Structures are given as structure tokens and as C-alpha cells.
Tab-separated table of C-alpha atoms and ligand atoms in Angstrom:
chain	number	residue	atom	x	y	z
A	1	MET	CA	-30.825	0.733	6.568
A	2	LYS	CA	-27.864	0.049	8.878
A	3	HIS	CA	-24.327	0.129	7.441
A	4	LEU	CA	-21.601	-1.518	9.496
A	5	ILE	CA	-18.023	-0.577	8.528
A	6	LEU	CA	-15.224	-2.785	9.860
A	7	GLY	CA	-12.036	-0.718	9.932
A	8	ASN	CA	-11.478	2.994	10.483
A	9	GLY	CA	-8.432	3.601	8.294
A	10	PRO	CA	-8.661	5.656	5.071
A	11	ALA	CA	-11.052	3.161	3.445
A	12	GLY	CA	-13.429	3.050	6.436
A	13	VAL	CA	-13.440	6.823	6.869
A	14	VAL	CA	-14.031	7.638	3.200
A	15	ALA	CA	-16.789	5.030	3.046
A	16	ALA	CA	-18.528	6.501	6.110
A	17	GLU	CA	-18.397	10.027	4.684
A	18	THR	CA	-19.565	8.920	1.246
A	19	LEU	CA	-22.428	6.935	2.757
A	20	ARG	CA	-23.557	9.890	4.831
A	21	LYS	CA	-23.797	12.044	1.685
A	22	ALA	CA	-25.476	9.377	-0.421
A	23	ALA	CA	-27.856	8.103	2.268
A	24	PRO	CA	-28.568	10.971	4.688
A	25	HIS	CA	-31.029	9.010	6.835
A	26	ASP	CA	-29.245	5.659	7.158
A	27	GLU	CA	-27.533	4.445	10.313
A	28	ILE	CA	-23.716	4.205	10.037
A	29	VAL	CA	-21.425	2.428	12.510
A	30	MET	CA	-17.633	2.473	12.018
A	31	VAL	CA	-15.405	0.116	14.039
A	32	GLY	CA	-11.643	0.139	14.669
A	33	HIS	CA	-9.595	-1.660	17.280
A	34	GLU	CA	-6.571	0.604	17.734
A	35	ASP	CA	-6.110	3.065	20.605
A	36	ALA	CA	-6.280	6.198	18.452
A	37	PRO	CA	-8.770	8.199	16.404
A	38	PRO	CA	-8.823	7.260	12.690
A	39	TYR	CA	-5.324	7.946	11.356
A	40	SER	CA	-3.190	7.558	8.269
A	41	ARG	CA	-0.344	5.049	8.341
A	42	MET	CA	1.425	6.952	5.572
A	43	ALA	CA	2.041	9.799	8.034
A	44	ILE	CA	4.034	7.517	10.375
A	45	PRO	CA	7.407	8.335	8.737
A	46	TYR	CA	6.779	12.068	9.376
A	47	LEU	CA	5.963	11.225	12.991
A	48	LEU	CA	9.237	9.282	13.326
A	49	GLU	CA	11.138	12.182	11.782
A	50	GLY	CA	9.582	14.483	14.381
A	51	ASN	CA	7.894	16.710	11.772
A	52	ILE	CA	4.458	16.077	13.263
A	53	ASP	CA	3.024	14.760	16.501
A	54	GLU	CA	0.478	11.941	16.685
A	55	SER	CA	-2.444	14.280	16.069
A	56	GLY	CA	-0.810	15.155	12.739
A	57	THR	CA	-1.503	11.609	11.568
A	58	TYR	CA	-5.246	11.855	12.246
A	59	LEU	CA	-7.320	11.594	9.097
A	60	ARG	CA	-9.854	14.194	10.252
A	61	LYS	CA	-8.868	17.036	12.525
A	62	GLY	CA	-12.186	18.111	14.079
A	63	ALA	CA	-12.754	16.196	17.341
A	64	ASP	CA	-16.507	16.020	16.633
A	65	HIS	CA	-16.204	15.340	12.869
A	66	PHE	CA	-17.863	11.920	12.953
A	67	GLU	CA	-20.414	12.945	15.561
A	68	ARG	CA	-21.560	15.774	13.300
A	69	LEU	CA	-21.885	13.281	10.452
A	70	ARG	CA	-23.888	10.977	12.738
A	71	VAL	CA	-21.335	8.196	12.261
A	72	ARG	CA	-21.274	6.096	15.431
A	73	GLN	CA	-17.688	5.079	16.264
A	74	MET	CA	-17.082	1.840	18.092
A	75	ARG	CA	-13.921	0.167	19.432
A	76	GLY	CA	-13.540	-3.564	18.935
A	77	ARG	CA	-12.046	-6.319	16.831
A	78	ALA	CA	-14.342	-8.357	14.607
A	79	VAL	CA	-13.732	-12.039	15.315
A	80	ALA	CA	-16.573	-13.803	13.460
A	81	LEU	CA	-19.231	-13.124	10.845
A	82	ASN	CA	-22.612	-14.784	10.480
A	83	THR	CA	-23.889	-14.059	6.977
A	84	GLU	CA	-27.256	-15.729	7.589
A	85	LYS	CA	-28.130	-13.728	10.672
A	86	CYS	CA	-26.276	-10.647	9.330
A	87	THR	CA	-24.279	-10.159	12.540
A	88	VAL	CA	-20.649	-9.607	13.442
A	89	LEU	CA	-19.168	-10.871	16.720
A	90	PHE	CA	-16.562	-8.681	18.409
A	91	ASP	CA	-13.729	-9.619	20.775
A	92	ASP	CA	-15.637	-8.253	23.807
A	93	GLY	CA	-18.410	-10.789	23.115
A	94	HIS	CA	-21.005	-8.422	21.739
A	95	PHE	CA	-22.805	-8.766	18.405
A	96	GLU	CA	-23.583	-5.985	15.975
A	97	SER	CA	-26.187	-6.435	13.256
A	98	TYR	CA	-26.063	-4.956	9.755
A	99	ASP	CA	-28.066	-4.557	6.583
A	100	ARG	CA	-24.948	-3.733	4.562
A	101	LEU	CA	-21.410	-4.600	5.666
A	102	LEU	CA	-18.118	-3.092	4.520
A	103	ILE	CA	-14.906	-4.996	5.212
A	104	ALA	CA	-12.163	-2.359	5.363
A	105	THR	CA	-9.856	-4.059	7.841
A	106	GLY	CA	-6.612	-3.438	5.931
A	107	SER	CA	-3.642	-5.717	6.455
A	108	HIS	CA	-1.004	-6.518	9.056
A	109	PRO	CA	2.759	-6.895	8.787
A	110	VAL	CA	4.056	-10.443	8.559
A	111	ARG	CA	6.812	-11.619	10.900
A	112	PRO	CA	8.845	-14.275	9.094
A	113	PRO	CA	9.414	-17.455	11.136
A	114	ILE	CA	12.912	-16.562	12.323
A	115	PRO	CA	14.170	-17.625	15.771
A	116	GLY	CA	14.071	-14.523	18.000
A	117	VAL	CA	11.647	-12.542	15.816
A	118	ASP	CA	9.326	-12.010	18.811
A	119	LEU	CA	11.928	-10.396	21.072
A	120	PRO	CA	10.780	-6.959	22.327
A	121	GLU	CA	13.472	-5.021	20.412
A	122	VAL	CA	12.192	-6.527	17.150
A	123	GLN	CA	9.507	-4.208	15.794
A	124	THR	CA	7.233	-3.886	12.814
A	125	CYS	CA	6.436	-0.388	11.511
A	126	TRP	CA	2.701	-0.402	10.863
A	127	THR	CA	0.745	1.228	13.686
A	128	LEU	CA	1.075	4.256	15.945
A	129	ALA	CA	1.952	1.810	18.741
A	130	ASP	CA	4.801	0.467	16.556
A	131	ALA	CA	5.993	4.023	15.886
A	132	ARG	CA	6.101	4.759	19.613
A	133	ALA	CA	8.207	1.634	20.231
A	134	ILE	CA	10.585	2.443	17.353
A	135	ALA	CA	11.009	6.030	18.570
A	136	ALA	CA	12.001	4.695	22.003
A	137	HIS	CA	14.832	2.568	20.581
A	138	ALA	CA	15.965	4.423	17.425
A	139	ARG	CA	18.075	7.056	19.161
A	140	PRO	CA	21.048	8.765	17.474
A	141	GLY	CA	23.873	6.266	17.041
A	142	ALA	CA	21.643	3.221	17.675
A	143	ARG	CA	22.523	0.176	15.571
A	144	VAL	CA	19.389	-0.639	13.587
A	145	LEU	CA	18.879	-3.515	11.199
A	146	GLN	CA	15.936	-3.277	8.813
A	147	LEU	CA	14.707	-6.547	7.394
A	148	GLY	CA	13.236	-5.905	3.940
A	149	ALA	CA	13.723	-3.205	1.306
A	150	GLY	CA	10.290	-3.174	-0.273
A	151	PHE	CA	7.835	-0.263	-0.569
A	152	ILE	CA	7.334	0.251	3.184
A	153	GLY	CA	11.001	-0.473	3.939
A	154	CYS	CA	12.164	2.258	1.562
A	155	ILE	CA	9.637	4.750	2.924
A	156	ILE	CA	10.712	4.339	6.553
A	157	MET	CA	14.437	4.327	5.722
A	158	GLU	CA	14.503	8.107	5.392
A	159	ALA	CA	12.846	8.616	8.778
A	160	LEU	CA	15.375	6.253	10.384
A	161	ALA	CA	18.306	7.964	8.676
A	162	LYS	CA	17.049	11.346	9.905
A	163	ARG	CA	16.977	10.005	13.458
A	164	GLY	CA	20.749	9.516	13.137
A	165	VAL	CA	20.825	5.741	13.526
A	166	GLN	CA	23.457	3.434	11.996
A	167	LEU	CA	21.300	1.555	9.534
A	168	THR	CA	21.843	-1.793	7.816
A	169	VAL	CA	19.194	-3.005	5.374
A	170	VAL	CA	18.943	-6.702	4.543
A	171	GLU	CA	16.882	-7.767	1.516
A	172	MET	CA	16.234	-11.316	0.249
A	173	GLY	CA	15.860	-10.124	-3.366
A	174	ASP	CA	18.805	-9.308	-5.598
A	175	ARG	CA	17.955	-5.580	-5.551
A	176	MET	CA	15.939	-3.006	-3.660
A	177	VAL	CA	12.134	-2.916	-4.121
A	178	PRO	CA	12.277	-6.117	-6.198
A	179	ARG	CA	8.490	-6.399	-6.508
A	180	MET	CA	8.125	-2.891	-7.925
A	181	MET	CA	11.324	-2.057	-9.771
A	182	THR	CA	13.228	-3.537	-12.707
A	183	PRO	CA	16.689	-4.999	-11.922
A	184	LYS	CA	18.386	-1.869	-13.283
A	185	ALA	CA	16.154	0.536	-11.315
A	186	GLY	CA	16.405	-1.490	-8.085
A	187	GLY	CA	20.195	-1.514	-8.463
A	188	MET	CA	20.292	2.264	-8.946
A	189	ILE	CA	18.227	2.821	-5.799
A	190	LYS	CA	20.626	0.565	-3.883
A	191	ARG	CA	23.635	2.586	-5.072
A	192	TRP	CA	21.875	5.853	-4.094
A	193	VAL	CA	21.092	4.572	-0.608
A	194	GLU	CA	24.639	3.300	-0.091
A	195	GLU	CA	26.005	6.700	-1.111
A	196	LYS	CA	23.924	8.178	1.718
A	197	GLY	CA	25.813	6.010	4.218
A	198	ILE	CA	23.375	3.126	4.635
A	199	ARG	CA	24.689	-0.424	4.371
A	200	VAL	CA	22.555	-2.556	2.064
A	201	VAL	CA	22.946	-6.341	1.911
A	202	THR	CA	20.921	-7.887	-0.926
A	203	SER	CA	20.398	-11.592	-1.725
A	204	ALA	CA	20.599	-12.286	2.002
A	205	GLY	CA	18.256	-13.091	4.863
A	206	VAL	CA	18.218	-12.953	8.638
A	207	GLN	CA	18.781	-16.444	10.003
A	208	ARG	CA	18.311	-15.832	13.709
A	209	ILE	CA	18.119	-13.110	16.314
A	210	ASP	CA	19.627	-13.797	19.726
A	211	ARG	CA	19.673	-11.937	22.997
A	212	GLY	CA	23.052	-10.213	22.961
A	213	SER	CA	23.769	-11.146	26.593
A	214	GLU	CA	23.385	-14.836	25.760
A	215	VAL	CA	25.939	-14.836	22.934
A	216	GLY	CA	28.435	-12.346	24.312
A	217	ALA	CA	27.475	-9.478	21.993
A	218	ASP	CA	27.914	-5.822	22.838
A	219	ALA	CA	24.241	-4.949	22.252
A	220	PRO	CA	20.731	-6.089	23.226
A	221	LEU	CA	20.488	-8.172	20.040
A	222	ALA	CA	22.855	-10.257	17.918
A	223	VAL	CA	21.585	-10.858	14.387
A	224	THR	CA	22.993	-13.664	12.245
A	225	LEU	CA	22.621	-13.270	8.480
A	226	SER	CA	22.509	-16.046	5.871
A	227	THR	CA	25.913	-14.748	4.719
A	228	GLY	CA	27.331	-15.851	8.087
A	229	ASP	CA	27.836	-12.254	9.296
A	230	ARG	CA	26.783	-11.468	12.856
A	231	LEU	CA	25.674	-7.905	13.651
A	232	ASP	CA	25.223	-6.244	17.046
A	233	CYS	CA	21.897	-4.381	17.049
A	234	ASP	CA	19.858	-2.183	19.355
A	235	LEU	CA	16.748	-2.572	17.222
A	236	VAL	CA	15.506	-4.757	14.372
A	237	ILE	CA	12.680	-3.468	12.180
A	238	VAL	CA	10.759	-6.082	10.231
A	239	ALA	CA	9.396	-4.784	6.922
A	240	ALA	CA	9.004	-8.112	5.163
A	241	GLY	CA	5.529	-7.866	3.684
A	242	VAL	CA	1.922	-7.756	4.820
A	243	ALA	CA	-1.154	-9.997	4.792
A	244	PRO	CA	-4.814	-8.881	4.644
A	245	ASN	CA	-6.873	-9.038	7.870
A	246	VAL	CA	-9.330	-11.763	6.883
A	247	GLY	CA	-9.142	-14.177	9.852
A	248	PHE	CA	-12.731	-13.447	10.965
A	249	LEU	CA	-14.033	-14.559	7.549
A	250	GLU	CA	-12.959	-18.186	8.000
A	251	GLU	CA	-15.846	-20.605	7.509
A	252	THR	CA	-18.037	-17.942	5.895
A	253	PRO	CA	-19.217	-17.942	2.273
A	254	VAL	CA	-17.217	-14.730	1.636
A	255	HIS	CA	-14.629	-15.757	-0.952
A	256	VAL	CA	-11.083	-14.975	0.074
A	257	ALA	CA	-7.877	-15.600	-1.899
A	258	LYS	CA	-5.067	-13.518	-0.480
A	259	GLY	CA	-7.544	-10.729	0.259
A	260	VAL	CA	-11.334	-10.529	-0.024
A	261	LEU	CA	-12.386	-11.031	-3.634
A	262	VAL	CA	-14.677	-8.306	-4.966
A	263	ASP	CA	-16.298	-7.486	-8.296
A	264	ASP	CA	-16.117	-4.126	-10.045
A	265	ARG	CA	-18.798	-2.792	-7.651
A	266	MET	CA	-16.591	-3.797	-4.694
A	267	GLU	CA	-19.177	-6.384	-3.650
A	268	THR	CA	-17.977	-9.750	-2.317
A	269	SER	CA	-19.350	-13.187	-3.155
A	270	VAL	CA	-22.098	-12.504	-0.574
A	271	SER	CA	-24.726	-9.992	-1.595
A	272	GLY	CA	-24.772	-6.916	0.651
A	273	ILE	CA	-21.189	-7.431	1.873
A	274	PHE	CA	-18.550	-5.196	0.318
A	275	ALA	CA	-14.782	-4.787	0.765
A	276	ALA	CA	-12.335	-1.966	0.023
A	277	GLY	CA	-8.725	-0.932	0.558
A	278	ASP	CA	-5.712	-3.064	1.504
A	279	VAL	CA	-7.956	-6.010	2.444
A	280	ALA	CA	-9.648	-6.205	-0.974
A	281	GLU	CA	-8.635	-7.922	-4.197
A	282	ALA	CA	-10.298	-6.172	-7.124
A	283	PRO	CA	-10.030	-6.898	-10.878
A	284	ASP	CA	-6.872	-5.581	-12.541
A	285	LEU	CA	-7.344	-3.036	-15.322
A	286	PHE	CA	-5.508	-5.088	-17.954
A	287	THR	CA	-5.919	-8.746	-17.073
A	288	GLY	CA	-9.068	-8.784	-14.928
A	289	ALA	CA	-7.121	-10.991	-12.477
A	290	HIS	CA	-7.714	-10.041	-8.851
A	291	LEU	CA	-5.096	-7.796	-7.288
A	292	VAL	CA	-4.398	-6.155	-3.919
A	293	ALA	CA	-3.170	-2.627	-4.636
A	294	ALA	CA	-2.114	-1.507	-1.171
A	295	ILE	CA	-1.800	2.258	-1.416
A	296	GLN	CA	-3.896	4.922	0.265
A	297	PRO	CA	-5.381	6.600	-2.856
A	298	ASN	CA	-6.569	3.187	-3.975
A	299	ALA	CA	-8.204	2.548	-0.586
A	300	ALA	CA	-10.078	5.854	-0.867
A	301	ASP	CA	-11.229	5.215	-4.470
A	302	GLN	CA	-12.458	1.719	-3.665
A	303	ALA	CA	-14.207	2.881	-0.494
A	304	ARG	CA	-16.085	5.576	-2.412
A	305	ILE	CA	-17.315	3.020	-4.949
A	306	ALA	CA	-18.266	0.478	-2.280
A	307	ALA	CA	-20.184	3.119	-0.318
A	308	MET	CA	-22.095	4.337	-3.372
A	309	ASN	CA	-23.228	0.777	-4.036
A	310	MET	CA	-24.045	0.150	-0.375
A	311	ALA	CA	-26.271	3.201	-0.510
A	312	ARG	CA	-27.940	1.935	-3.672
A	313	GLY	CA	-31.644	2.437	-3.433
A	314	ALA	CA	-30.842	5.921	-2.196
A	315	ILE	CA	-29.043	6.703	-5.482
A	316	ALA	CA	-30.511	3.895	-7.627
A	317	ARG	CA	-27.550	3.123	-9.877
A	318	ASP	CA	-24.386	1.050	-9.913
A	319	THR	CA	-21.004	2.693	-9.487
A	320	LYS	CA	-18.146	0.682	-10.968
A	321	LEU	CA	-14.387	0.516	-10.598
A	322	ASN	CA	-12.659	0.839	-13.935
A	323	GLY	CA	-10.112	-1.849	-12.998
A	324	VAL	CA	-7.206	-1.469	-10.571
A	325	LEU	CA	-4.022	0.062	-11.929
A	326	ALA	CA	-0.975	-0.748	-9.816
A	327	ILE	CA	0.800	2.559	-9.079
A	328	ASN	CA	3.783	3.006	-6.798
A	329	VAL	CA	5.554	6.290	-6.266
A	330	LEU	CA	8.443	6.142	-3.852
A	331	ASP	CA	10.713	8.709	-2.246
A	332	THR	CA	13.852	6.882	-1.074
A	333	LEU	CA	16.070	9.377	0.731
A	334	GLY	CA	15.141	11.996	-1.864
A	335	LEU	CA	15.358	9.773	-4.950
A	336	ILE	CA	11.930	9.629	-6.590
A	337	SER	CA	10.992	6.429	-8.370
A	338	SER	CA	7.716	5.164	-9.753
A	339	SER	CA	6.260	2.105	-11.379
A	340	PHE	CA	2.922	1.765	-13.095
A	341	GLY	CA	0.837	-1.111	-14.384
A	342	GLN	CA	2.597	-4.150	-15.835
A	343	TRP	CA	6.072	-2.623	-15.423
A	344	TRP	CA	7.800	-5.981	-15.957
A	345	GLY	CA	6.408	-6.167	-19.482
A	346	GLU	CA	4.796	-8.825	-21.625
A	347	LYS	CA	6.343	-11.769	-23.477
A	348	PRO	CA	7.352	-11.020	-27.118
A	349	ASP	CA	5.116	-13.808	-28.435
A	350	ALA	CA	2.148	-12.071	-26.762
A	351	GLY	CA	2.923	-8.766	-28.495
A	352	GLY	CA	5.309	-7.478	-25.830
A	353	SER	CA	8.175	-5.067	-26.468
A	354	GLY	CA	10.019	-2.473	-24.436
A	355	VAL	CA	12.736	0.127	-24.174
A	356	GLU	CA	15.054	1.196	-21.366
A	357	LEU	CA	16.844	4.534	-20.980
A	358	VAL	CA	19.610	4.567	-18.366
A	359	ASP	CA	21.633	7.524	-17.097
A	360	GLU	CA	23.523	6.050	-14.145
A	361	ALA	CA	25.549	9.185	-13.440
A	362	ARG	CA	22.507	11.470	-13.073
A	363	TYR	CA	20.253	8.846	-11.484
A	364	ARG	CA	17.739	9.011	-14.285
A	365	TYR	CA	16.000	5.985	-15.672
A	366	LEU	CA	12.937	5.169	-17.750
A	367	SER	CA	11.568	1.837	-18.900
A	368	LEU	CA	8.483	1.651	-21.109
A	369	GLN	CA	6.671	-1.634	-21.764
A	370	PHE	CA	4.202	-2.141	-24.601
A	371	LYS	CA	1.702	-4.758	-25.670
A	372	ASP	CA	1.181	-4.180	-29.372
A	373	ASP	CA	0.835	-0.376	-29.587
A	374	VAL	CA	-0.496	0.161	-26.048
A	375	LEU	CA	1.730	1.239	-23.155
A	376	ILE	CA	1.021	-1.294	-20.384
A	377	GLY	CA	3.710	-0.452	-17.850
A	378	ALA	CA	6.516	1.915	-16.944
A	379	THR	CA	9.280	2.344	-14.367
A	380	SER	CA	11.058	5.612	-13.751
A	381	ILE	CA	13.735	7.130	-11.541
A	382	GLY	CA	14.492	10.815	-11.211
A	383	LEU	CA	11.488	11.903	-13.266
A	384	THR	CA	9.636	14.200	-10.945
A	385	GLN	CA	7.500	16.006	-13.501
A	386	HIS	CA	4.871	14.782	-15.913
A	387	VAL	CA	4.795	11.168	-14.684
A	388	GLY	CA	1.022	11.718	-14.677
A	389	ALA	CA	1.243	11.485	-18.473
A	390	LEU	CA	2.679	7.965	-18.169
A	391	ARG	CA	-0.152	7.037	-15.863
A	392	GLY	CA	-2.653	8.618	-18.272
A	393	LEU	CA	-1.367	6.631	-21.259
A	394	ILE	CA	-1.401	3.366	-19.296
A	395	HIS	CA	-4.690	3.894	-17.493
A	396	GLY	CA	-6.435	5.041	-20.681
A	397	GLN	CA	-5.016	2.045	-22.608
A	398	VAL	CA	-4.409	4.576	-25.365
A	399	ARG	CA	-3.574	3.162	-28.801
A	400	LEU	CA	-0.345	4.852	-29.740
A	401	GLY	CA	-0.247	4.055	-33.462
A	402	ASP	CA	2.966	5.485	-34.966
A	403	TRP	CA	3.806	7.106	-31.611
A	404	LYS	CA	4.940	3.698	-30.386
A	405	ASP	CA	7.982	3.728	-32.698
A	406	ARG	CA	8.738	7.297	-31.705
A	407	LEU	CA	8.671	6.263	-28.045
A	408	LEU	CA	10.942	3.293	-28.717
A	409	ALA	CA	13.409	5.743	-30.321
A	410	ASN	CA	12.968	8.431	-27.672
A	411	PRO	CA	11.197	7.215	-24.510
A	412	LEU	CA	11.290	10.683	-22.962
A	413	SER	CA	8.807	11.956	-25.558
A	414	PHE	CA	5.967	10.315	-23.597
A	415	VAL	CA	4.459	13.704	-22.699
A	416	ASP	CA	4.187	14.596	-26.414
A	417	ALA	CA	2.669	11.185	-27.070
A	418	TYR	CA	0.146	11.742	-24.300
A	419	VAL	CA	-0.843	15.170	-25.577
A	420	ALA	CA	-1.083	13.943	-29.181
A	421	ARG	CA	-2.949	10.725	-28.558
A	422	SER	CA	-5.209	11.708	-25.658
A	423	GLN	CA	-6.588	14.523	-27.808
A	424	GLN	CA	-7.789	12.005	-30.378
A	425	PRO	CA	-11.506	11.255	-30.463
A	426	MET	CA	-12.179	8.252	-28.178
A	427	ALA	CA	-12.887	5.915	-31.094
A	428	LEU	CA	-9.358	6.461	-32.377
A	429	ALA	CA	-7.625	6.669	-29.044
A	430	ARG	CA	-8.946	3.373	-27.691
B	1	LIG	C1	4.803	3.251	7.326
B	1	LIG	C2	3.830	3.259	6.180
B	1	LIG	C3	3.964	4.186	5.168
B	1	LIG	C4	3.072	4.204	4.087
B	1	LIG	N1	3.249	5.136	3.116
B	1	LIG	C5	2.372	5.186	2.098
B	1	LIG	C6	2.523	6.179	1.082
B	1	LIG	O1	3.448	6.983	1.096
B	1	LIG	N2	1.581	6.213	0.098
B	1	LIG	C7	0.526	5.358	0.079
B	1	LIG	O2	-0.318	5.462	-0.805
B	1	LIG	N3	0.376	4.397	1.004
B	1	LIG	C8	1.267	4.291	2.014
B	1	LIG	N4	1.122	3.327	2.972
B	1	LIG	C9	0.040	2.328	2.807
B	1	LIG	C10	-1.284	2.889	3.305
B	1	LIG	O3	-1.132	3.285	4.639
B	1	LIG	C11	-2.392	1.845	3.168
B	1	LIG	O4	-2.554	1.537	1.797
B	1	LIG	C12	-3.710	2.354	3.727
B	1	LIG	O5	-3.599	2.564	5.111
B	1	LIG	C13	-4.852	1.386	3.458
B	1	LIG	O6	-6.020	1.839	4.064
B	1	LIG	P1	-7.115	0.817	4.627
B	1	LIG	O7	-8.185	1.661	5.212
B	1	LIG	O8	-7.455	-0.172	3.593
B	1	LIG	O9	-6.376	-0.022	5.776
B	1	LIG	P2	-5.736	0.484	7.179
B	1	LIG	O10	-5.230	1.872	7.100
B	1	LIG	O11	-4.784	-0.591	7.566
B	1	LIG	O12	-6.980	0.465	8.163
B	1	LIG	C14	-7.600	-0.715	8.570
B	1	LIG	C15	-8.275	-0.506	9.888
B	1	LIG	O13	-9.007	-1.689	10.237
B	1	LIG	C16	-8.824	-1.966	11.599
B	1	LIG	N5	-9.024	-3.416	11.776
B	1	LIG	C17	-8.218	-4.425	11.362
B	1	LIG	N6	-8.761	-5.624	11.661
B	1	LIG	C18	-9.933	-5.361	12.278
B	1	LIG	C19	-10.954	-6.171	12.825
B	1	LIG	N7	-10.889	-7.520	12.801
B	1	LIG	N8	-12.034	-5.573	13.388
B	1	LIG	C20	-12.137	-4.211	13.408
B	1	LIG	N9	-11.205	-3.393	12.883
B	1	LIG	C21	-10.119	-3.966	12.336
B	1	LIG	C22	-7.392	-1.510	11.882
B	1	LIG	O14	-7.207	-1.227	13.228
B	1	LIG	C23	-7.312	-0.249	11.032
B	1	LIG	O15	-7.724	0.863	11.742
B	1	LIG	C24	2.002	3.274	4.053
B	1	LIG	C25	1.860	2.343	5.089
B	1	LIG	C26	2.760	2.324	6.141
B	1	LIG	C27	2.595	1.300	7.239
């Protein structure tokens, strides 16, 4: 049996290792197209801060790790798939055959269609190559504009601040991290960031980016905002969202929505082809609707499940994903925030209710969202301990019974609720 893995990020690597354990005699080929050994994008901020060098981002430290596992590594970009012949065409013109295929190609940052967005001083922050380019321009005192204050934008902000740049963040939404945080929480994060000396402009976009020399600006770039402001910049960083790498699946029977649609075994619409990680859309824990949950732990979990099922025959049983739970934990310049599950809540006529606890002065915040007596989502700021209990209540879909009213009265008692209810026999707890 030959397993072909497209992508050598966390999902590809975990799949290769899991396959080797589950199917010791199978052939495994893992492909990536970047000029580096398999690495973790989440280490890029530490690289920009100077805490680690590039080798610190590598997912596996031993130079011969994959050789010892008999995982053949290959460099190339998949450009087409033939599901009838079971072959993948790569950009150098060669074909690779497979018996089982894993699509673990992740996603790429999107550049919004803004005039000037392709100028060389306009960078995304996604790859090691991007990090090298940012490091070259983001010198102390450099005027940097960051477009987007979402998950990735907030993560890289700290690294930029530590490099001593003058940072302006421009966000289309009315608050920071609008797709992960309630209005109150997003507003608190904005205030925190501004107190650290970063200028944040919300409800605004970048209209155009010009060469400074062409418009008489005192910098390589002149950025015009939708507010009419014009800013001189040495560097613009685009952190305005990502899109899954699915181009090579066009005109194939592999069903793609935003990402590659998979079932709870991580198998696509084509038997023998699996997908995992940022490129995959798997069923949500609560609704069953397909969802991309683009965080590294999720990529690893999905890859493990995909690999176990690819090796089926060797282990002779299905391994299933118990639904995706959206989890985001964010460190924005030292302020820890998190959101879990359906943090925005449910409509009252569908059994939804919620409670919000706000302590603006101490930067503490908690929102709990219920459907009937089950906690379906939560948002927190400044809670650095025990948030695992929130995750446990949501992930376990624990029936809270009379604990729901106690939580509405005192949201911070969620740890007690978790201890009390998760110790119930399953029949009661579910
Ligand atoms: C700056 C930054 C900070 C982050 N911080 C965090 C964090 O703190 N916590 C967290 O959980 N997550 C974080 N993430 C997100 C996390 O990195 C991703 O969720 C994770 O990398 C997903 O793993 P993956 O293997 O699915 O995809 P990727 O890591 O993107 O790997 C995909 C691989 O596929 C290769 N590839 C793409 N297309 C093709 C093709 N056509 N043919 C062959 N190979 C291809 C790519 O080169 C790449 O090596 C961060 C991301 C960034 C950019």
C-alpha cells in the first residue's frame, strides 16, 4: 500500500508518523513545496522576536527523523489530481501514484484586491520566506501598518511591537478579532493594545497603497485609508484572512466548499482520499455543519484520525472524529483571551440564553452561552487558569440541570459546575 501525503506542515507530519506506526510495511511519501524542512507556522512570531532561529521552528529536530521512519520526502507543488488513475501531477511535470491520498495542503493568506497590494514592501506573514522579508523591513522605528486584527494579526502584533516598530493596525470590523470575540471582549482587547502604544483604527479599510516617491511621501509607501487618512509606511503587513489550498482539486470529484469536505473519518467524497488540517472542513460538534478550524492542535488531531483510517486493513477498524469544536486561545501583548464553540450564542426562541461578566478595570471578562441547560459557547479575557473546564463542559455537551441557574447568577463558578456535573454517571451527564 502506498500513501501519498500532500503537505508537510503539522497535519502532514503527524499523519506520516501515525501511518508508520499503524502500517509498518507500507510505503509513505510526504510532499511539501517550501524551501525548508517541515516547520510550524505558529513559531514564526518567536522567530520574528528573535527568541529562536529558523531551526527552532522545525517540527522535528533530528535531521534523519523521517529517513529513520522510512518516510520519503519530496519537494513539489501538486497541480492536478486524477482520481481514476490515482495519480497526482506536480509542478515539475512528474506524476506520483497512490493507493491512499491525504490532502494536508493547509491554506494561504488572501491579499485583498487593493491597488498597490503587490508592491514588494507589502508582505503577508505566513511562511518562513515571509518572516525573512518582514525581518528585513521591520527595524526599530520603522513605520508599519498591519491590515487586519484577526487571530493571526493579534498573534504577530506582539512580535512586531517587540521589534520596536511604530505600529498602526487597521481593521474592517468594529472591534478587534471580530470573528472570535464578542463586541465587549473585542473592545477590551482594543483598549489594551492602545494602552501599549499601538494605534488601532477599527471600522476602516485600506483603500490604496502608493509608492511614496510617486505621491511625495516621506517613506517607501503611502497608504490611504477609507477614513481619508494617508499614512507614510516602511512596511505593510496583510493579515486579512486565509483560503484553503484546493486549486489542484478543480474538475475532480472531490467535493470542495471553502475547504475539502470530509466525513467524521476525515475521508472526502472520493473513497481512499482523505483530508486534514487547515484545508479540511469537518462536521461541527454541535450542528454537524462543515467547519474549517484552523489551529495547529486541530490539524494534528484530524491528521491522526485520517492516518488511522488510511491504514485501515492494518488496524481493521474505523477511527472517528467526535465533531470539531472551535477553540481559539490568544495572547495579545500579554492579554489572554479565549473563545470556545458557539460563543455568539443561540437565539432565545431556539432555547438560547446567556450571561456576561465584565470587569473593565481589571481586564477580566466572561461570557457564557447556553442552549437549554447545555453550555454551547464561551468567551473569556484574563482567565488564565481553569479555562479547560469551560472547554470540558462545552465539548462534553454536559447537561447542567440546576447548575445552569447557578452559572447565570455566578458565571465564575464554572469550575465547580464542571467538577459537579462531569462526575455524574454518563447517562445523567449527557
Ligand atoms: C504567524 C502564525 C501564527 C500562528 N499561531 C498559531 C497558534 O498560536 N496556535 C495555533 O494553534 N495555530 C496557530 N497558527 C495556525 C497554524 O499554523 C495552522 O493551523 C497549522 O499550520 C495548520 O497545519 P496544516 O498542516 O494543516 O497546514 P500548514 O502548516 O499550512 O501546512 C501545509 C503544507 O502544505 C504545503 N502545500 C500547500 N499546497 C501544496 C501543494 N499544492 N502541493 C504540495 N504541498 C503543498 C505547504 O507548503 C505546507 O508545507 C498560526 C499561523 C501563523 C501563520
